[in-house]
Amino acid sequence: MITEVNFHTDHLSLPKWLCLMQDVRASWLLVRYKGVNGKLKVRRGVLGIKKVANATAIKLKEATLDILGRSCSADVGVPIPGNSKGTLNRKLFKHVCKVTEAFVSDSAADEQLAGELLRCKPEDPTALPGSAMPTYSVICPNLRMVDRDRAHSAARITKRPWRAHHELNRVFMYYLWSKQTIAAVINNSETSKSWFAKEVRQVSSGKAEIKSLSLARQRFGTIQKVGRRFCLWIMCVN
């Protein structure tokens, strides 16, 4: 029987400042941490993962607390009847919540709001149902910063070169991003998709099968994809 080792309890008791980092992909929440003690010694690691079927802000907050609680528990996974979740070290859990001063995730609204909920308190907690009050209580009273992670923040700067000059931005908006652009027409019209796919097959001698420019404004990654496809198949949209 494989059991979990209680290595987090030692690492989490030392930091005086702690940062929580999380991301959700395919309904799985991953929470990492980075802590610094009084001698500026850095410790980092993964706190855990949890399945979150309905990834709303409140559900993500609850899942984050579950992962924190599991990391602050002893004998997690030990095959003891009725003790699969281990024994929570309440002192350690309160310490982790107290020293957490930063929270980072990507730009998803639910994930950012989950971070805000860790430090927010309702104006009237008594108006909430009894079972919901612990969810809305202040968990991390010293949480000072809720921010976007470095990878996504950097990507939004380095992967938007058209904003470096107003003429580049004008061309980008005129041909790709505005509602009346050729990219939007091809994306929203089945007739235009069929025409575009036919042109691509002719130009590529049947080697490429592309039905649209893959425009989806709600996703950041589509900005590069639609731009690449437009430049590569510009002869097919003339």
mmCIF file of C-alpha atoms in Angstrom, residues 23 28 34-35 37 39 49 57 62 69 81 98 107 109 142 151 161 163 169 182 186 199 201 204 215:
data_model
loop_
_atom_site.group_PDB
_atom_site.id
_atom_site.type_symbol
_atom_site.label_atom_id
_atom_site.label_comp_id
_atom_site.label_asym_id
_atom_site.label_seq_id
_atom_site.Cartn_x
_atom_site.Cartn_y
_atom_site.Cartn_z
ATOM 1 C CA ASP A 23 -4.369 26.882 -12.367
ATOM 2 C CA TRP A 28 -8.507 19.749 -12.409
ATOM 3 C CA LYS A 34 6.473 29.345 -2.703
ATOM 4 C CA GLY A 35 7.580 30.374 0.756
ATOM 5 C CA ASN A 37 11.599 32.328 5.854
ATOM 6 C CA LYS A 39 16.720 34.113 6.458
ATOM 7 C CA ILE A 49 -4.582 18.652 -7.108
ATOM 8 C CA ALA A 57 -15.186 31.033 -7.943
ATOM 9 C CA GLU A 62 -13.433 25.561 -1.439
ATOM 10 C CA GLY A 69 -6.103 21.336 4.635
ATOM 11 C CA PRO A 81 -10.604 3.014 8.596
ATOM 12 C CA LYS A 98 -1.844 33.830 8.188
ATOM 13 C CA SER A 107 -6.651 35.760 -16.094
ATOM 14 C CA ALA A 109 -12.383 35.612 -13.995
ATOM 15 C CA ASN A 142 -2.988 39.112 5.356
ATOM 16 C CA ALA A 151 3.775 33.182 -17.674
ATOM 17 C CA PRO A 161 3.506 42.950 -30.912
ATOM 18 C CA ARG A 163 0.351 47.141 -30.073
ATOM 19 C CA ASN A 169 -2.658 47.910 -34.401
ATOM 20 C CA ILE A 182 -12.806 38.945 -43.316
ATOM 21 C CA ILE A 186 -15.262 33.376 -42.664
ATOM 22 C CA GLU A 199 -9.331 27.866 -51.959
ATOM 23 C CA ARG A 201 -7.101 22.961 -51.037
ATOM 24 C CA SER A 204 -1.931 23.675 -51.342
ATOM 25 C CA LEU A 215 -11.224 33.175 -34.704
#
